[in-house]
């Protein structure tokens, strides 16, 4: 850290103001959970009301004195505000309270720094922290007006602040280049899955909604699970074979939260692009939360920010075990298409219904039928087996092989295209007899 500050302690005073200018105030309980997730030990929770924030100290003079008395009484070394403070407001409050002050953005950044496990996740967190730090350098130095001087130190004529800003910019540029490389690698992987017509299903939702628990239940994985906010930061992807559909890739992503700092959205764009480019979004909702409708709206706002709001969604109401007399079920629309699934990822109740609903939603673009392949086109048979598209195989008396296949329509078109101009091409026999014959067997459009 560049800041010459006293070491931060675990004892913290939490401050939450209700501003009349905000239509939907934040839940103080979520703020307390954020503080606990960061490892703080809240000793007091101070509430207040204001029409608008004070431009100098955010809170009024009287409330600031109340916070000062509470800090002195409990010996707290940290005051956390459930709001976004400007750099000058943080600096002025610290000067008055004589202790470290943290706003909501800084708190979430600290949690992310603790949770990041992979190299990519650590880079993304560091990028967000550096961007946040770059606006707050001024408060860390008492000698900003001094230029480097003395024997062996003369030269650039920079103040210490200018030097630090230059170093920060260089580090930010370096991290952005490395994350651009990660983004290109992810894009290459998505193109590969697209060519193979492998559907990608991304778990999205509010933090601590149970996404990782559900991920482990479906994929039989052991992704880190904890009853805390932002337990998952690093995306995890697993292949899952769906009955009557084939393979899909399930992605577990970072959870969302109210007023997710824009710097985090920018820094985690490489990760969030997995959701923005998914075939289907599984929007996991805490069914036991009293404000679940508000949480759904918050997730939708983040999805809009990353350009994923218009993707197909399947609502997954999790934690059914916390509701009395609730049974697993699938909610369908007027056309019979699954729109919501009620389940419990902890007990596993209803997870089979979720797999069924995913298969239905993804299977809307699947085709099923028999493919008759002459012996000279055995390469096509090998490609179908390699893509796990074959359900049954039998041989005819003339040596032709008949394969019962299930695969995406576009993938069948791609595989059969090379046989357009050859003699004795493979014959496609659709499963549905009412389906009209095609002008050419391999064209399914």
Short mmCIF file of C-alpha atoms in Angstrom, two decimals:
data_model
loop_
_atom_site.label_atom_id
_atom_site.label_comp_id
_atom_site.label_asym_id
_atom_site.label_seq_id
_atom_site.Cartn_x
_atom_site.Cartn_y
_atom_site.Cartn_z
CA UNK A 1 0.00 0.00 0.00
CA UNK A 2 1.15 3.53 -0.71
CA UNK A 3 -0.72 4.99 2.24
CA UNK A 4 0.98 5.85 5.50
CA UNK A 5 -1.94 4.84 7.71
CA UNK A 6 -2.36 3.22 11.10
CA UNK A 7 -2.79 -0.54 10.95
CA UNK A 8 -6.46 -1.38 10.55
CA UNK A 9 -8.17 -3.32 13.29
CA UNK A 10 -11.01 -5.81 13.23
CA UNK A 11 -13.34 -3.82 15.50
CA UNK A 12 -15.57 -1.78 13.23
CA UNK A 13 -18.39 0.75 13.53
CA UNK A 14 -20.99 0.45 10.76
CA UNK A 15 -22.81 3.53 9.48
CA UNK A 16 -26.00 3.38 7.40
CA UNK A 17 -28.01 6.41 6.33
CA UNK A 18 -31.41 6.41 4.71
CA UNK A 19 -31.47 9.11 2.08
CA UNK A 20 -34.87 10.40 1.05
CA UNK A 21 -33.52 10.97 -2.47
CA UNK A 22 -33.24 7.17 -2.91
CA UNK A 23 -36.54 5.43 -3.61
CA UNK A 24 -35.47 1.92 -2.54
CA UNK A 25 -33.10 2.04 0.46
CA UNK A 26 -30.54 -0.72 0.87
CA UNK A 27 -31.03 -3.53 3.35
CA UNK A 28 -28.86 -2.89 6.45
CA UNK A 29 -28.70 -6.63 7.09
CA UNK A 30 -26.89 -7.15 3.79
CA UNK A 31 -24.41 -4.42 4.76
CA UNK A 32 -23.71 -6.21 8.04
CA UNK A 33 -23.20 -9.50 6.16
CA UNK A 34 -20.71 -7.77 3.87
CA UNK A 35 -18.76 -6.51 6.89
CA UNK A 36 -18.76 -9.97 8.46
CA UNK A 37 -17.64 -11.53 5.18
CA UNK A 38 -14.67 -9.16 5.13
CA UNK A 39 -13.65 -10.36 8.60
CA UNK A 40 -14.78 -7.29 10.54
CA UNK A 41 -16.17 -7.52 14.06
CA UNK A 42 -18.98 -4.93 14.21
CA UNK A 43 -19.22 -3.36 17.66
CA UNK A 44 -21.91 -0.77 16.83
CA UNK A 45 -24.38 0.01 14.07
CA UNK A 46 -25.26 3.67 13.65
CA UNK A 47 -28.35 4.65 11.68
CA UNK A 48 -29.45 8.03 10.45
CA UNK A 49 -31.60 9.91 7.97
CA UNK A 50 -30.79 12.77 5.65
CA UNK A 51 -32.43 14.35 2.66
CA UNK A 52 -29.12 14.57 0.78
CA UNK A 53 -25.51 13.74 1.74
CA UNK A 54 -23.35 16.47 3.20
CA UNK A 55 -20.83 17.40 0.47
CA UNK A 56 -17.98 17.64 2.98
CA UNK A 57 -18.44 14.73 5.40
CA UNK A 58 -21.48 12.89 3.95
CA UNK A 59 -23.10 12.92 7.43
CA UNK A 60 -24.00 16.01 9.43
CA UNK A 61 -21.99 17.48 12.29
CA UNK A 62 -24.16 15.88 14.97
CA UNK A 63 -23.99 12.41 13.45
CA UNK A 64 -20.24 12.75 13.01
CA UNK A 65 -19.88 13.51 16.73
CA UNK A 66 -22.02 10.45 17.52
CA UNK A 67 -19.72 8.30 15.40
CA UNK A 68 -16.67 9.82 17.13
CA UNK A 69 -18.08 9.00 20.58
CA UNK A 70 -18.85 5.42 19.51
CA UNK A 71 -15.36 4.92 18.09
CA UNK A 72 -13.80 6.17 21.33
CA UNK A 73 -16.12 4.10 23.52
CA UNK A 74 -15.40 0.79 21.80
CA UNK A 75 -11.84 1.44 20.76
CA UNK A 76 -12.72 0.83 17.12
CA UNK A 77 -10.07 1.43 14.48
CA UNK A 78 -12.33 1.18 11.44
CA UNK A 79 -15.54 2.92 10.38
CA UNK A 80 -17.41 1.46 7.40
CA UNK A 81 -20.06 3.42 5.51
CA UNK A 82 -22.80 1.65 3.59
CA UNK A 83 -22.46 4.24 0.83
CA UNK A 84 -20.05 5.38 -1.84
CA UNK A 85 -17.89 8.21 -0.50
CA UNK A 86 -15.91 10.63 -2.58
CA UNK A 87 -12.15 10.81 -1.94
CA UNK A 88 -12.52 14.19 -0.24
CA UNK A 89 -15.34 12.92 2.00
CA UNK A 90 -13.22 9.93 3.07
CA UNK A 91 -10.29 12.23 3.77
CA UNK A 92 -12.38 14.71 5.80
CA UNK A 93 -14.06 11.98 7.86
CA UNK A 94 -10.72 10.32 8.61
CA UNK A 95 -9.33 13.66 9.76
CA UNK A 96 -12.23 14.07 12.18
CA UNK A 97 -12.42 10.50 13.49
CA UNK A 98 -8.66 9.84 13.62
CA UNK A 99 -9.20 6.30 12.30
CA UNK A 100 -9.49 4.51 9.00
CA UNK A 101 -12.70 5.01 6.99
CA UNK A 102 -13.96 2.60 4.36
CA UNK A 103 -16.93 2.99 2.01
CA UNK A 104 -19.08 0.27 0.42
CA UNK A 105 -16.90 0.05 -2.67
CA UNK A 106 -13.72 -0.36 -0.64
CA UNK A 107 -15.42 -3.02 1.51
CA UNK A 108 -16.47 -5.09 -1.51
CA UNK A 109 -13.00 -4.71 -3.02
CA UNK A 110 -11.50 -6.05 0.20
CA UNK A 111 -13.81 -9.08 0.14
CA UNK A 112 -12.89 -9.76 -3.48
CA UNK A 113 -9.20 -9.52 -2.62
CA UNK A 114 -9.66 -12.20 0.05
CA UNK A 115 -11.70 -14.54 -2.16
CA UNK A 116 -9.64 -14.45 -5.37
CA UNK A 117 -7.82 -17.75 -5.83
CA UNK A 118 -6.78 -18.01 -9.47
CA UNK A 119 -4.17 -15.85 -11.17
CA UNK A 120 -6.85 -14.28 -13.36
CA UNK A 121 -9.07 -13.49 -10.38
CA UNK A 122 -6.20 -11.84 -8.53
CA UNK A 123 -5.38 -9.73 -11.58
CA UNK A 124 -8.98 -8.58 -11.88
CA UNK A 125 -9.18 -7.64 -8.22
CA UNK A 126 -5.86 -5.80 -8.36
CA UNK A 127 -7.03 -3.84 -11.39
CA UNK A 128 -10.19 -2.74 -9.58
CA UNK A 129 -8.20 -1.82 -6.48
CA UNK A 130 -5.65 0.23 -8.44
CA UNK A 131 -8.39 2.15 -10.23
CA UNK A 132 -10.04 2.82 -6.89
CA UNK A 133 -6.72 3.78 -5.30
CA UNK A 134 -5.75 6.17 -8.09
CA UNK A 135 -8.40 8.67 -6.97
CA UNK A 136 -7.31 8.48 -3.33
CA UNK A 137 -3.54 8.83 -3.50
CA UNK A 138 -3.56 12.38 -2.20
CA UNK A 139 -4.59 11.45 1.32
CA UNK A 140 -1.69 9.06 1.84
CA UNK A 141 1.14 11.56 1.83
CA UNK A 142 2.21 14.46 4.02
CA UNK A 143 5.04 15.56 1.74
CA UNK A 144 3.34 15.82 -1.65
CA UNK A 145 4.82 19.24 -2.32
CA UNK A 146 8.36 17.92 -2.10
CA UNK A 147 10.30 17.00 -5.19
CA UNK A 148 13.02 14.42 -5.26
CA UNK A 149 16.27 16.05 -4.30
CA UNK A 150 19.62 15.45 -2.68
CA UNK A 151 22.76 13.72 -3.86
CA UNK A 152 21.87 10.98 -6.30
CA UNK A 153 18.15 11.77 -6.24
CA UNK A 154 17.93 14.77 -8.56
CA UNK A 155 16.51 14.34 -12.03
CA UNK A 156 12.87 13.88 -12.92
CA UNK A 157 11.59 16.83 -10.94
CA UNK A 158 8.44 14.93 -9.98
CA UNK A 159 6.53 15.23 -6.78
CA UNK A 160 5.98 11.99 -4.89
CA UNK A 161 2.32 12.07 -5.91
CA UNK A 162 3.20 12.38 -9.60
CA UNK A 163 5.61 9.47 -9.31
CA UNK A 164 2.98 7.27 -7.68
CA UNK A 165 0.38 8.18 -10.26
CA UNK A 166 2.79 7.30 -13.05
CA UNK A 167 3.60 3.94 -11.41
CA UNK A 168 -0.10 3.23 -10.97
CA UNK A 169 -0.85 4.00 -14.60
CA UNK A 170 1.98 1.71 -15.72
CA UNK A 171 0.73 -1.13 -13.51
CA UNK A 172 -2.88 -0.66 -14.67
CA UNK A 173 -1.77 -0.74 -18.31
CA UNK A 174 0.19 -3.94 -17.67
CA UNK A 175 -2.75 -5.70 -15.99
CA UNK A 176 -5.18 -4.59 -18.71
CA UNK A 177 -2.92 -6.10 -21.38
CA UNK A 178 -2.76 -9.40 -19.50
CA UNK A 179 -6.53 -9.46 -19.01
CA UNK A 180 -7.00 -8.71 -22.70
CA UNK A 181 -5.01 -11.86 -23.38
CA UNK A 182 -7.29 -13.79 -21.01
CA UNK A 183 -10.31 -12.32 -22.77
CA UNK A 184 -8.99 -13.45 -26.16
CA UNK A 185 -8.35 -16.94 -24.80
CA UNK A 186 -11.89 -17.13 -23.44
CA UNK A 187 -13.24 -15.91 -26.76
CA UNK A 188 -11.27 -18.60 -28.56
CA UNK A 189 -12.76 -21.22 -26.24
CA UNK A 190 -16.27 -19.89 -26.89
CA UNK A 191 -15.68 -20.02 -30.65
CA UNK A 192 -14.56 -23.61 -30.31
CA UNK A 193 -17.70 -24.54 -28.38
CA UNK A 194 -19.80 -22.66 -30.90
CA UNK A 195 -18.28 -24.58 -33.81
CA UNK A 196 -18.98 -27.82 -31.97
CA UNK A 197 -22.50 -26.59 -31.15
CA UNK A 198 -21.96 -27.22 -27.44
CA UNK A 199 -24.44 -25.16 -25.45
CA UNK A 200 -23.13 -23.00 -22.59
CA UNK A 201 -25.35 -22.56 -19.56
CA UNK A 202 -24.26 -19.92 -17.02
CA UNK A 203 -25.36 -19.68 -13.42
CA UNK A 204 -26.08 -16.07 -12.48
CA UNK A 205 -27.80 -14.53 -9.50
CA UNK A 206 -27.45 -12.54 -6.33
CA UNK A 207 -24.53 -13.38 -4.09
CA UNK A 208 -25.13 -16.23 -1.63
CA UNK A 209 -28.15 -17.49 -3.57
CA UNK A 210 -26.64 -20.99 -3.70
CA UNK A 211 -25.15 -21.03 -7.20
CA UNK A 212 -22.02 -22.99 -6.29
CA UNK A 213 -23.98 -25.52 -4.24
CA UNK A 214 -26.26 -26.07 -7.22
CA UNK A 215 -23.23 -26.27 -9.52
CA UNK A 216 -21.70 -28.99 -7.35
CA UNK A 217 -25.00 -30.87 -7.21
CA UNK A 218 -25.41 -30.95 -11.01
CA UNK A 219 -21.78 -31.58 -11.96
CA UNK A 220 -20.67 -33.68 -8.95
CA UNK A 221 -17.84 -31.19 -8.41
CA UNK A 222 -16.29 -29.82 -5.24
CA UNK A 223 -16.27 -26.07 -5.94
CA UNK A 224 -15.70 -23.99 -2.80
CA UNK A 225 -19.01 -23.41 -1.03
CA UNK A 226 -19.57 -21.23 2.03
CA UNK A 227 -22.57 -19.45 3.54
CA UNK A 228 -21.08 -16.03 2.95
CA UNK A 229 -21.22 -13.26 0.39
CA UNK A 230 -18.92 -13.58 -2.64
CA UNK A 231 -17.71 -17.08 -1.81
CA UNK A 232 -17.15 -17.56 -5.57
CA UNK A 233 -15.06 -15.16 -7.62
CA UNK A 234 -13.29 -17.34 -10.14
CA UNK A 235 -15.41 -18.90 -12.89
CA UNK A 236 -15.56 -22.68 -13.02
CA UNK A 237 -16.77 -24.65 -16.03
CA UNK A 238 -17.75 -28.31 -16.28
CA UNK A 239 -19.13 -30.50 -19.04
CA UNK A 240 -22.52 -32.08 -18.35
CA UNK A 241 -24.32 -34.66 -20.49
CA UNK A 242 -28.04 -34.00 -20.67
CA UNK A 243 -30.48 -36.83 -21.42
CA UNK A 244 -31.84 -36.73 -24.97
CA UNK A 245 -29.87 -33.55 -25.73
CA UNK A 246 -26.16 -34.22 -25.44
CA UNK A 247 -23.31 -32.27 -23.92
CA UNK A 248 -23.45 -28.80 -22.46
CA UNK A 249 -20.99 -26.65 -20.52
CA UNK A 250 -22.16 -25.33 -17.15
CA UNK A 251 -20.40 -22.18 -15.85
CA UNK A 252 -20.43 -20.95 -12.25
CA UNK A 253 -19.91 -17.17 -12.12
CA UNK A 254 -19.43 -14.42 -9.54
CA UNK A 255 -22.52 -13.33 -7.64
CA UNK A 256 -24.05 -9.88 -7.95
CA UNK A 257 -24.92 -7.40 -5.22
CA UNK A 258 -26.76 -4.11 -4.91
CA UNK A 259 -24.70 -1.19 -6.20
CA UNK A 260 -21.97 -3.48 -7.51
CA UNK A 261 -19.05 -1.08 -8.03
CA UNK A 262 -18.65 -0.15 -11.67
CA UNK A 263 -14.91 -0.69 -11.37
CA UNK A 264 -15.57 -4.32 -10.48
CA UNK A 265 -17.89 -4.77 -13.45
CA UNK A 266 -15.15 -3.39 -15.70
CA UNK A 267 -12.40 -5.46 -14.10
CA UNK A 268 -14.43 -8.69 -14.18
CA UNK A 269 -15.66 -8.19 -17.72
CA UNK A 270 -13.57 -11.14 -18.95
CA UNK A 271 -15.36 -13.34 -16.41
CA UNK A 272 -18.81 -11.85 -16.90
CA UNK A 273 -18.53 -12.37 -20.66
CA UNK A 274 -19.13 -16.07 -19.95
CA UNK A 275 -22.63 -15.05 -18.89
CA UNK A 276 -23.05 -12.52 -21.68
CA UNK A 277 -22.33 -15.18 -24.34
CA UNK A 278 -24.27 -18.07 -22.80
CA UNK A 279 -26.90 -20.09 -24.61
CA UNK A 280 -29.09 -20.06 -21.50
CA UNK A 281 -28.87 -18.23 -18.15
CA UNK A 282 -29.90 -20.02 -14.98
CA UNK A 283 -30.97 -17.12 -12.75
CA UNK A 284 -30.66 -18.56 -9.24
CA UNK A 285 -32.90 -16.86 -6.66
CA UNK A 286 -33.02 -17.29 -2.89
CA UNK A 287 -36.65 -18.42 -2.58
CA UNK A 288 -36.59 -17.85 1.18
CA UNK A 289 -35.52 -14.19 0.91
CA UNK A 290 -38.27 -11.73 1.82
CA UNK A 291 -37.07 -9.25 -0.81
CA UNK A 292 -36.46 -11.76 -3.58
CA UNK A 293 -38.29 -9.61 -6.16
CA UNK A 294 -35.92 -6.73 -5.39
CA UNK A 295 -32.92 -9.07 -5.68
CA UNK A 296 -34.16 -10.25 -9.09
CA UNK A 297 -34.33 -6.63 -10.24
CA UNK A 298 -30.79 -5.97 -9.02
CA UNK A 299 -29.46 -8.95 -10.97
CA UNK A 300 -31.32 -7.80 -14.07
CA UNK A 301 -29.71 -4.37 -13.81
CA UNK A 302 -26.23 -5.93 -13.78
CA UNK A 303 -27.15 -8.21 -16.69
CA UNK A 304 -28.20 -5.10 -18.63
CA UNK A 305 -24.86 -3.49 -17.86
CA UNK A 306 -22.92 -6.44 -19.31
CA UNK A 307 -25.27 -6.83 -22.29
CA UNK A 308 -26.87 -10.12 -21.20
CA UNK A 309 -30.40 -8.96 -20.31
CA UNK A 310 -31.95 -10.28 -23.54
CA UNK A 311 -30.53 -13.79 -23.29
CA UNK A 312 -32.93 -16.69 -22.60
CA UNK A 313 -33.37 -17.15 -18.85
CA UNK A 314 -34.65 -19.92 -16.62
CA UNK A 315 -35.46 -18.82 -13.07
CA UNK A 316 -34.25 -21.25 -10.41
CA UNK A 317 -35.85 -20.71 -7.00
CA UNK A 318 -33.36 -22.30 -4.63
CA UNK A 319 -33.40 -23.02 -0.85
CA UNK A 320 -36.82 -24.67 -1.02
CA UNK A 321 -35.89 -26.55 2.16
CA UNK A 322 -36.25 -23.26 4.08
CA UNK A 323 -39.89 -22.84 3.01
CA UNK A 324 -42.73 -24.65 4.78
CA UNK A 325 -44.92 -26.98 2.72
CA UNK A 326 -43.11 -26.19 -0.52
CA UNK A 327 -42.71 -28.89 -3.14
CA UNK A 328 -40.29 -29.02 -6.10
CA UNK A 329 -41.99 -28.12 -9.37
CA UNK A 330 -41.60 -26.63 -12.83
CA UNK A 331 -43.56 -23.49 -13.74
CA UNK A 332 -44.44 -23.27 -17.43
CA UNK A 333 -45.83 -20.53 -19.65
CA UNK A 334 -48.93 -20.76 -21.87
CA UNK A 335 -46.95 -22.65 -24.53
CA UNK A 336 -45.68 -25.19 -22.00
CA UNK A 337 -42.11 -23.85 -22.02
CA UNK A 338 -40.32 -24.09 -18.62
CA UNK A 339 -39.89 -20.63 -17.08
CA UNK A 340 -39.03 -21.42 -13.44
CA UNK A 341 -37.91 -24.39 -11.35
CA UNK A 342 -38.34 -24.70 -7.57
CA UNK A 343 -35.69 -26.84 -5.85
CA UNK A 344 -33.21 -27.23 -3.02
CA UNK A 345 -29.56 -27.55 -3.99
CA UNK A 346 -28.65 -28.65 -0.44
CA UNK A 347 -31.02 -31.63 -0.30
CA UNK A 348 -31.10 -32.26 -4.04
CA UNK A 349 -34.89 -32.09 -4.17
CA UNK A 350 -36.02 -30.87 -7.59
CA UNK A 351 -32.57 -30.95 -9.22
CA UNK A 352 -33.78 -33.65 -11.59
CA UNK A 353 -36.55 -31.25 -12.62
CA UNK A 354 -33.95 -28.59 -13.36
CA UNK A 355 -32.00 -30.95 -15.63
CA UNK A 356 -35.27 -31.78 -17.38
CA UNK A 357 -36.11 -28.09 -17.83
CA UNK A 358 -32.62 -27.27 -19.15
CA UNK A 359 -32.87 -30.13 -21.62
CA UNK A 360 -36.22 -28.81 -22.85
CA UNK A 361 -34.97 -25.24 -23.24
CA UNK A 362 -31.75 -26.25 -25.00
CA UNK A 363 -33.47 -29.01 -26.98
CA UNK A 364 -35.69 -26.51 -28.78
CA UNK A 365 -33.02 -26.39 -31.53
CA UNK A 366 -32.26 -30.13 -31.51
CA UNK A 367 -33.23 -32.58 -34.23
CA UNK A 368 -33.72 -36.33 -33.88
CA UNK A 369 -33.93 -39.05 -36.46
CA UNK A 370 -32.11 -41.76 -38.37
CA UNK A 371 -29.11 -41.19 -40.60
CA UNK A 372 -28.34 -43.86 -43.19
CA UNK A 373 -24.63 -43.76 -44.07
CA UNK A 374 -23.09 -45.77 -46.95
CA UNK A 375 -19.81 -47.61 -46.20
CA UNK A 376 -17.68 -45.13 -48.18
CA UNK A 377 -18.72 -42.31 -45.81
CA UNK A 378 -17.53 -43.92 -42.59
CA UNK A 379 -15.80 -40.67 -41.65
CA UNK A 380 -19.22 -39.10 -40.97
CA UNK A 381 -20.04 -42.00 -38.64
CA UNK A 382 -16.82 -41.40 -36.70
CA UNK A 383 -17.57 -37.68 -36.37
CA UNK A 384 -21.06 -38.36 -34.99
CA UNK A 385 -19.69 -40.78 -32.41
CA UNK A 386 -17.00 -38.31 -31.46
CA UNK A 387 -19.69 -35.67 -30.83
CA UNK A 388 -21.75 -38.06 -28.63
CA UNK A 389 -24.67 -37.64 -31.04
CA UNK A 390 -25.35 -41.37 -31.63
CA UNK A 391 -28.07 -43.05 -29.58
CA UNK A 392 -28.29 -46.37 -31.44
CA UNK A 393 -26.55 -48.11 -34.33
CA UNK A 394 -27.65 -50.92 -36.67
CA UNK A 395 -26.51 -52.30 -40.02
CA UNK A 396 -28.55 -53.00 -43.15
CA UNK A 397 -28.12 -55.96 -45.49
CA UNK A 398 -26.44 -53.80 -48.15
CA UNK A 399 -23.72 -52.66 -45.73
CA UNK A 400 -25.22 -49.26 -44.91
CA UNK A 401 -25.13 -48.22 -41.27
CA UNK A 402 -28.23 -46.67 -39.72
CA UNK A 403 -27.60 -44.33 -36.80
CA UNK A 404 -30.25 -42.95 -34.48
CA UNK A 405 -28.87 -39.48 -33.71
CA UNK A 406 -29.78 -36.45 -31.62
CA UNK A 407 -27.84 -33.24 -32.17
CA UNK A 408 -28.30 -29.55 -32.92
CA UNK A 409 -29.76 -28.77 -36.33
CA UNK A 410 -26.83 -26.51 -37.26
CA UNK A 411 -24.32 -29.20 -36.34
CA UNK A 412 -26.07 -31.78 -38.56
CA UNK A 413 -26.01 -29.29 -41.42
CA UNK A 414 -22.28 -28.68 -40.92
CA UNK A 415 -21.40 -32.38 -40.83
CA UNK A 416 -23.43 -33.31 -43.91
CA UNK A 417 -22.41 -30.30 -46.04
CA UNK A 418 -19.25 -31.96 -47.50
CA UNK A 419 -21.45 -34.70 -49.00
CA UNK A 420 -23.60 -32.33 -51.05
CA UNK A 421 -21.96 -33.14 -54.41
CA UNK A 422 -20.94 -36.77 -53.86
CA UNK A 423 -22.71 -39.79 -55.24
CA UNK A 424 -24.86 -41.91 -52.94
CA UNK A 425 -24.96 -39.32 -50.11
CA UNK A 426 -26.15 -40.11 -46.55
CA UNK A 427 -29.92 -40.11 -46.15
CA UNK A 428 -31.65 -38.21 -43.32
CA UNK A 429 -34.88 -39.76 -42.02
CA UNK A 430 -36.53 -37.34 -39.56
CA UNK A 431 -38.09 -38.77 -36.43
CA UNK A 432 -41.35 -36.87 -36.90
CA UNK A 433 -43.31 -38.43 -39.79
CA UNK A 434 -45.33 -35.26 -40.32
CA UNK A 435 -42.17 -33.39 -41.25
CA UNK A 436 -42.15 -32.53 -44.97
CA UNK A 437 -39.36 -34.03 -47.10
CA UNK A 438 -36.46 -31.69 -47.74
CA UNK A 439 -35.27 -30.79 -51.26
CA UNK A 440 -31.91 -32.24 -50.26
CA UNK A 441 -31.43 -34.70 -47.45
CA UNK A 442 -28.64 -32.75 -45.79
CA UNK A 443 -30.35 -29.34 -45.83
CA UNK A 444 -32.58 -28.97 -42.78
CA UNK A 445 -33.39 -25.25 -43.03
#
